[in-house]
Short mmCIF file of C-alpha atoms in Angstrom, two decimals:
data_model
loop_
_atom_site.label_atom_id
_atom_site.label_comp_id
_atom_site.label_asym_id
_atom_site.label_seq_id
_atom_site.Cartn_x
_atom_site.Cartn_y
_atom_site.Cartn_z
CA MET A 181 10.17 189.70 31.92
CA LEU A 182 7.61 190.65 29.33
CA ASN A 183 5.30 187.84 30.47
CA LEU A 184 4.31 187.19 26.89
CA ILE A 185 3.79 183.49 27.55
CA SER A 186 1.35 184.10 30.40
CA LYS A 187 -1.10 185.71 27.96
CA PHE A 188 -1.81 182.35 26.36
CA ASN A 189 -4.12 179.61 27.55
CA ASN A 190 -1.46 176.97 27.14
CA SER A 191 -3.70 174.82 24.94
CA ALA A 192 -0.50 173.38 23.66
CA GLU A 193 -1.77 170.02 22.53
CA ALA A 194 -2.69 169.93 18.88
CA ARG A 195 -6.14 168.48 19.59
CA GLU A 196 -6.95 171.46 21.84
CA SER A 197 -5.99 173.92 19.11
CA LYS A 198 -8.16 172.61 16.30
CA ASP A 199 -10.50 175.60 16.41
CA GLU A 200 -7.56 178.00 16.15
CA VAL A 201 -6.00 175.98 13.32
CA LEU A 202 -9.26 176.25 11.38
CA ILE A 203 -9.63 179.96 12.16
CA GLY A 204 -6.08 180.50 10.85
CA GLU A 205 -6.92 178.63 7.65
CA VAL A 206 -10.19 180.58 7.28
CA VAL A 207 -8.35 183.93 7.63
CA PHE A 208 -5.78 182.75 5.05
CA ALA A 209 -8.45 181.53 2.62
CA MET A 210 -10.61 184.65 2.99
CA ALA A 211 -7.59 186.90 2.35
CA HIS A 212 -7.08 185.05 -0.93
CA LEU A 213 -10.77 185.56 -1.75
CA GLY A 214 -10.30 189.33 -1.38
CA CYS A 215 -11.77 189.53 2.12
CA PRO A 216 -9.31 190.86 4.73
CA SER A 217 -10.22 190.54 8.41
CA ILE A 218 -11.67 193.57 10.20
CA GLY A 219 -12.70 192.11 13.56
CA PHE A 220 -11.73 189.26 15.88
CA HIS A 221 -13.50 187.72 18.82
CA ALA A 222 -11.85 184.72 20.35
CA GLY A 223 -13.37 183.30 23.51
CA MET A 224 -13.26 179.85 25.07
CA ASP A 225 -15.98 178.12 23.04
CA LEU A 226 -17.05 180.62 20.38
CA GLN A 227 -14.77 182.32 17.92
CA TYR A 228 -15.70 184.64 15.14
CA VAL A 229 -13.90 186.76 12.60
CA LYS A 230 -15.46 189.55 10.59
CA PHE A 231 -14.24 190.14 7.04
CA LYS A 232 -14.56 192.97 4.52
CA PRO A 233 -15.36 191.75 1.00
CA VAL A 234 -13.39 194.46 -0.80
CA GLY A 235 -14.94 195.59 -4.06
CA ASN A 236 -18.12 193.57 -3.52
CA ASN A 237 -21.06 195.80 -4.41
CA VAL A 238 -23.56 193.77 -2.37
CA LEU A 239 -21.88 192.35 0.72
CA HIS A 240 -20.84 194.91 3.34
CA THR A 241 -19.31 192.37 5.73
CA VAL A 242 -19.03 188.61 6.11
CA THR A 243 -18.74 187.03 9.55
CA VAL A 244 -17.49 183.49 10.10
CA LEU A 245 -18.38 181.92 13.46
CA LEU A 246 -16.95 178.66 14.75
CA ASP A 247 -18.80 176.96 17.56
CA ARG A 248 -17.08 173.82 18.78
CA LYS A 249 -19.50 171.06 19.66
CA THR A 250 -17.08 168.56 21.16
CA GLY A 251 -14.75 168.71 24.11
CA ASP A 252 -11.01 168.69 23.97
CA SER A 253 -10.30 165.46 25.79
CA VAL A 254 -8.84 162.45 24.04
CA LEU A 255 -11.94 160.41 24.91
CA GLN A 256 -14.41 162.95 23.54
CA GLN A 257 -12.28 163.30 20.43
CA ALA A 258 -12.38 159.56 19.89
CA VAL A 259 -16.14 159.28 20.41
CA VAL A 260 -17.46 162.38 18.66
CA GLY A 261 -14.58 163.47 16.44
CA SER A 262 -13.94 167.11 15.79
CA LYS A 263 -17.37 168.30 14.76
CA ALA A 264 -18.22 171.97 14.95
CA THR A 265 -20.84 174.36 13.68
CA LEU A 266 -19.56 176.81 11.10
CA THR A 267 -21.88 179.75 10.61
CA ILE A 268 -21.31 182.27 7.84
CA VAL A 269 -23.28 185.51 7.87
CA GLY A 270 -23.38 187.92 4.92
CA GLU A 271 -24.54 191.46 5.59
CA VAL A 272 -25.98 194.05 3.25
CA LYS A 273 -26.04 197.60 4.55
CA ASN A 274 -28.11 200.32 2.95
CA HIS A 275 -27.12 203.93 3.52
CA PHE A 276 -30.56 205.52 3.20
CA SER A 277 -30.71 209.27 3.35
CA ASP A 278 -34.31 209.66 2.20
CA PRO A 279 -37.10 208.80 4.66
CA ASP A 280 -39.36 207.76 1.74
CA ASP A 281 -36.83 205.05 0.77
CA LEU A 282 -36.80 203.78 4.35
CA VAL A 283 -40.61 203.54 4.43
CA ASN A 284 -40.61 201.73 1.06
CA MET A 285 -38.02 199.25 2.29
CA PHE A 286 -40.15 198.36 5.33
CA ARG A 287 -43.27 197.95 3.19
CA THR A 288 -41.73 195.72 0.55
CA ASP A 289 -38.38 193.98 1.12
CA LEU A 290 -38.51 193.67 4.88
CA ALA A 291 -42.15 192.58 4.85
CA ASN A 292 -41.06 189.77 2.50
CA VAL A 293 -38.23 188.80 4.86
CA PHE A 294 -40.75 188.58 7.72
CA ARG A 295 -43.15 186.44 5.67
CA ASN A 296 -40.56 184.02 4.36
CA PRO A 297 -37.18 184.17 6.11
CA TRP A 298 -35.82 180.93 4.57
CA LEU A 299 -34.30 180.71 1.09
CA GLY A 300 -33.31 177.07 0.87
CA LYS A 301 -30.86 176.59 3.73
CA VAL A 302 -30.12 180.28 4.05
CA LYS A 303 -31.96 182.30 6.69
CA LEU A 304 -32.67 185.96 6.04
CA ASP A 305 -33.07 188.51 8.76
CA HIS A 306 -32.99 192.28 9.10
CA GLN A 307 -31.96 194.71 11.75
CA LEU A 308 -32.29 198.47 11.27
CA ASN A 309 -30.49 199.25 7.99
CA SER A 310 -28.92 195.79 7.57
CA VAL A 311 -30.23 192.64 5.94
CA THR A 312 -28.34 189.46 6.79
CA ALA A 313 -28.24 186.01 5.25
CA THR A 314 -27.02 183.18 7.46
CA LYS A 315 -25.83 179.74 6.43
CA LYS A 316 -25.08 177.27 9.19
CA GLN A 317 -23.45 173.89 8.68
CA ILE A 318 -21.95 171.10 10.72
CA ILE A 319 -18.36 170.50 9.69
CA ASP A 320 -15.56 168.16 10.60
CA ILE A 321 -12.58 170.37 11.45
CA ASP A 322 -10.10 167.64 10.47
CA ASP A 323 -11.63 167.45 6.96
CA LEU A 324 -10.90 171.15 6.45
CA THR A 325 -7.48 171.39 8.06
CA THR A 326 -5.66 168.22 7.03
CA PRO A 327 -3.11 169.15 4.36
CA PRO A 328 -3.11 169.35 1.44
CA GLU A 329 -6.75 168.49 0.55
CA GLY A 330 -8.18 170.28 3.61
CA ARG A 331 -7.17 173.69 2.32
CA THR A 332 -8.76 173.01 -1.08
CA ARG A 333 -11.99 171.80 0.57
CA LEU A 334 -12.14 174.87 2.84
CA ASN A 335 -11.55 177.18 -0.11
CA GLU A 336 -14.35 175.56 -2.09
CA LEU A 337 -16.71 175.70 0.90
CA LEU A 338 -16.07 179.40 1.57
CA ARG A 339 -16.21 180.36 -2.10
CA GLY A 340 -19.52 178.50 -2.52
CA VAL A 341 -21.17 180.00 0.57
CA LEU A 342 -20.02 183.53 -0.29
CA SER A 343 -21.49 183.18 -3.74
CA GLU A 344 -24.78 181.82 -2.31
CA LEU A 345 -25.05 184.65 0.24
CA HIS A 346 -24.24 187.24 -2.42
CA GLU A 347 -26.93 185.84 -4.69
CA ASN A 348 -29.58 185.78 -1.94
CA LEU A 349 -28.82 189.28 -0.70
CA ALA A 350 -28.40 191.07 -4.05
CA THR A 351 -32.08 191.97 -4.21
CA TYR A 352 -31.87 193.82 -0.86
CA LYS A 353 -29.00 196.11 -1.84
CA LYS A 354 -30.35 199.54 -2.76
CA MET B 234 -42.76 219.53 3.17
CA SER B 235 -40.15 220.73 0.73
CA GLU B 236 -37.69 218.84 -1.42
CA GLU B 237 -35.04 221.28 -0.34
CA LEU B 238 -35.32 220.15 3.29
CA ASP B 239 -35.21 216.50 2.19
CA GLU B 240 -31.98 217.32 0.40
CA VAL B 241 -30.59 219.03 3.51
CA TYR B 242 -31.34 215.93 5.56
CA GLY B 243 -29.78 213.71 2.86
CA GLN B 244 -26.57 215.74 2.93
CA LEU B 245 -26.38 215.50 6.73
CA VAL B 246 -26.75 211.71 6.62
CA THR B 247 -24.18 211.36 3.82
CA SER B 248 -21.57 213.47 5.61
CA SER B 249 -22.29 211.54 8.85
CA TRP B 250 -21.62 208.25 7.03
CA LYS B 251 -18.30 209.61 5.80
CA ARG B 252 -17.22 210.45 9.35
CA PHE B 253 -18.63 207.20 10.71
CA GLU B 254 -16.70 205.08 8.20
CA GLU B 255 -13.48 206.98 8.87
CA ASN B 256 -13.81 206.25 12.59
CA LEU B 257 -14.84 202.65 11.93
CA HIS B 258 -11.85 201.98 9.68
CA ASN B 259 -9.57 203.57 12.26
CA GLY B 260 -10.70 201.06 14.85
CA GLN B 261 -10.29 198.16 12.41
CA VAL B 262 -6.64 198.78 11.53
CA ASP B 263 -5.32 196.46 14.28
CA ASP B 264 -7.69 193.66 13.19
CA LEU B 265 -6.63 194.15 9.59
CA PHE B 266 -2.97 193.89 10.60
CA VAL B 267 -3.57 190.84 12.82
CA GLY B 268 -5.33 189.12 9.90
CA ALA B 269 -2.37 190.00 7.67
CA VAL B 270 0.05 188.47 10.20
CA ILE B 271 -2.04 185.26 10.33
CA THR B 272 -2.17 185.11 6.52
CA SER B 273 1.61 185.64 6.21
CA MET B 274 2.43 183.06 8.86
CA VAL B 275 0.07 180.42 7.43
CA ALA B 276 1.50 181.09 3.95
CA THR B 277 4.99 180.29 5.25
CA GLY B 278 4.09 176.88 6.68
CA ASN B 279 2.95 177.84 10.18
CA THR B 280 -0.24 176.81 11.94
CA LEU B 281 -2.21 179.10 14.21
CA ILE B 282 -2.52 177.22 17.53
CA ASP B 283 -3.70 179.99 19.86
CA LEU B 284 -5.80 183.07 19.39
CA THR B 285 -7.07 185.35 22.10
CA SER B 286 -8.53 188.73 21.40
CA ASP B 287 -10.38 191.09 23.67
CA GLY B 288 -10.80 193.72 20.97
CA SER B 289 -7.84 195.89 22.03
CA ALA B 290 -5.05 193.36 22.63
CA HIS B 291 -4.52 190.42 20.31
CA HIS B 292 -2.46 187.34 21.17
CA LEU B 293 -1.42 184.83 18.53
CA ARG B 294 0.68 181.69 18.75
CA PHE B 295 1.94 179.76 15.73
CA GLN B 296 3.78 176.49 15.33
CA HIS B 297 5.81 175.58 12.30
CA ALA B 298 4.38 172.42 10.70
CA GLN B 299 7.77 170.80 10.09
CA GLY B 300 10.26 172.09 12.65
CA GLY B 301 7.86 172.65 15.54
CA GLU B 302 9.33 176.09 16.34
CA ARG B 303 6.80 178.50 17.79
CA LEU B 304 6.20 182.18 17.28
CA LEU B 305 4.25 184.29 19.77
CA PHE B 306 2.77 187.56 18.63
CA GLN B 307 1.04 190.14 20.78
CA LEU B 308 -0.29 193.42 19.43
CA ARG B 309 -1.78 196.45 21.12
CA HIS B 310 -2.95 199.32 18.93
CA LEU B 311 -1.62 202.55 20.49
CA THR B 312 -3.51 205.02 18.28
CA PRO B 313 -7.06 203.70 17.89
CA ASP B 314 -8.69 207.13 17.98
CA PRO B 315 -8.73 209.29 14.81
CA VAL B 316 -7.05 212.34 16.39
CA ARG B 317 -3.98 210.39 17.55
CA SER B 318 -3.75 208.33 14.37
CA LYS B 319 -3.90 211.47 12.21
CA ALA B 320 -1.10 213.03 14.25
CA LEU B 321 1.12 209.98 14.75
CA GLY B 322 -0.05 207.47 12.14
CA HIS B 323 -1.09 203.99 13.24
CA VAL B 324 1.36 202.77 15.85
CA ALA B 325 1.27 199.46 17.69
CA SER B 326 3.20 197.93 20.52
CA VAL B 327 4.18 194.47 19.32
CA HIS B 328 5.77 191.69 21.38
CA ILE B 329 7.23 188.85 19.38
CA GLY B 330 8.55 185.65 20.90
CA TYR B 331 10.39 182.77 19.24
CA GLY B 332 10.57 179.38 20.94
CA GLU B 333 12.05 175.95 20.47
CA LYS B 334 11.50 172.74 22.37
CA VAL B 335 14.53 171.77 24.46
CA SER B 336 15.15 168.47 26.19
CA ASP B 337 15.60 169.76 29.76
CA ALA B 338 13.68 173.02 29.75
CA ARG B 339 13.63 173.45 33.54
CA THR B 340 17.43 173.31 33.90
CA VAL B 341 18.00 175.48 30.85
CA TRP B 342 15.48 177.99 32.10
CA GLN B 343 17.08 178.15 35.57
CA THR B 344 20.43 178.91 33.94
CA LEU B 345 19.09 181.52 31.55
CA LYS B 346 16.69 183.43 33.78
CA SER B 347 19.48 184.69 36.03
CA GLU B 348 19.95 187.50 33.52
CA VAL B 349 17.33 189.74 35.14
CA LYS B 350 18.08 190.25 38.81
CA SER B 351 16.69 193.69 39.46
CA GLY B 352 13.02 194.59 39.38
CA TYR B 353 14.05 198.17 38.63
CA LEU B 354 15.46 197.28 35.26
CA ASP B 355 13.16 198.23 32.40
CA VAL B 356 13.20 195.26 30.05
CA GLY B 357 10.35 196.61 27.94
CA GLU B 358 12.60 198.79 25.80
CA PRO B 359 12.66 198.14 22.04
CA GLY B 360 15.19 195.56 20.92
CA VAL B 361 15.88 194.19 24.42
CA MET B 362 15.68 190.41 24.18
CA THR B 363 14.65 188.39 27.21
CA VAL B 364 14.32 184.67 27.74
CA ASP B 365 11.25 182.89 29.08
CA ALA B 366 10.13 179.28 29.28
CA GLU B 367 6.94 177.26 29.17
CA LEU B 368 7.91 174.35 31.35
CA GLU B 369 4.71 172.30 30.76
CA THR B 370 5.52 171.99 27.08
CA GLY B 371 9.32 172.25 27.25
CA TYR B 372 9.58 175.35 25.08
CA VAL B 373 12.16 178.05 25.76
CA TYR B 374 11.43 181.44 24.21
CA VAL B 375 13.26 184.62 23.38
CA GLN B 376 11.04 187.69 23.18
CA VAL B 377 11.38 191.29 22.11
CA GLU B 378 9.20 194.38 22.10
CA LEU B 379 8.93 196.64 19.06
CA LEU B 380 6.96 199.78 18.31
CA LEU B 381 5.70 199.37 14.76
CA ASP B 382 4.31 201.91 12.32
CA LEU B 383 1.46 199.98 10.75
CA ASP B 384 0.89 202.35 7.82
CA PRO B 385 3.65 200.95 5.54
CA TYR B 386 2.10 197.47 5.86
CA LEU B 387 -1.37 198.83 5.05
CA PRO B 388 -0.75 201.12 2.06
CA GLY B 389 -4.43 201.64 1.21
CA GLU B 390 -7.85 201.06 2.65
CA TYR B 391 -8.01 197.26 3.21
CA LYS B 392 -4.76 196.75 1.24
CA VAL B 393 -1.83 194.83 2.71
CA ASP B 394 1.82 194.81 1.60
CA TYR B 395 2.44 191.10 2.29
CA ASP B 396 6.01 191.17 0.90
CA LEU B 397 7.08 193.83 3.38
CA LEU B 398 5.27 192.15 6.28
CA GLN B 399 6.80 188.75 5.51
CA GLN B 400 10.27 190.25 5.19
CA HIS B 401 9.97 192.01 8.55
CA LEU B 402 8.53 188.95 10.34
CA SER B 403 11.36 186.82 8.93
CA GLY B 404 13.93 189.39 10.05
CA VAL B 405 12.63 189.39 13.63
CA ARG B 406 12.34 185.60 13.68
CA GLN B 407 15.94 185.18 12.48
CA ALA B 408 17.29 187.62 15.07
CA LEU B 409 15.40 185.92 17.92
CA ALA B 410 16.45 182.44 16.75
CA LYS B 411 20.09 183.53 16.53
CA TYR B 412 19.99 184.89 20.09
CA LEU B 413 18.21 181.79 21.44
CA HIS B 414 20.71 179.42 19.83
CA GLY B 415 23.59 181.50 21.19
CA ARG B 416 22.20 181.46 24.71
CA LEU B 417 21.36 177.76 24.59
CA ALA B 418 24.90 176.97 23.40
CA ALA B 419 26.37 178.97 26.26
CA ALA B 420 24.05 177.54 28.93
#
């Protein structure tokens, strides 16, 4: 036999698959926002998908992380609901080929990021030639996956955060 | 310090980025295709209920919102390095399974699984359909392995031909469903 079934965790109950349902809806919504997926990581409690915002002159990648805060049991579901932390990270990448530009970036932009990493609820950070903006929010998975309104709410949420990250990172794109 | 040397360095970095991005995109083709499969399946009324990915092999499971039928999808990119993909194109080994819930899965499964008696038989050949069951949930599946050229589905950098992908997924689904129904009727 091909043993295809054995590759799955058998989280067959719908309540155990809420994270995956949301990830599926996020991939669908992001594709419609012009951001195809370019990387998947799916572990037991943390899942993230990396997307490429095609044609976006600021954002190099966008990563959506889903960190489930509640357990999968019926009891935990009843008490806490299906809350999770949805983290969306926008990344700007600068392809510097002049050492003077690199020095200037450290003196100005990155010094500013160090001094004041928060822009409202968005946190800025930098690593080598990337500047990232991170927006973290607690969500109710059911709110974003229950048809038909869930899909509309998820679309609005993603569209809004992408626009916010784009706006906050535009100044760092050289 | 001369401007000429700065320019030399600049050219080296620029050409390095070109190579780097080529290699990067090469390694992302499977993720791009997996995302396209998820998008196509969700667009046709399916819900993603399982996702496991270790970077090289991707496992997806979908359930249709109305009928409850399930589709399993496993992909392994066979040409992730640029040399092989330039020579062969992007090729992937894809296992697709189609399952339905049956009332007495254990009995049905016992009847159907008698089809493979020899361990020497190679059931991993393209188009060979085999039956499997998930007794905990009562689903009986038919599965098939295919070797897919990914390039026609991804006609440009980060572009996806969703019409073609949906047509091919529907074709495989229909074939597997037809075989499953035939075997269940005969069991």
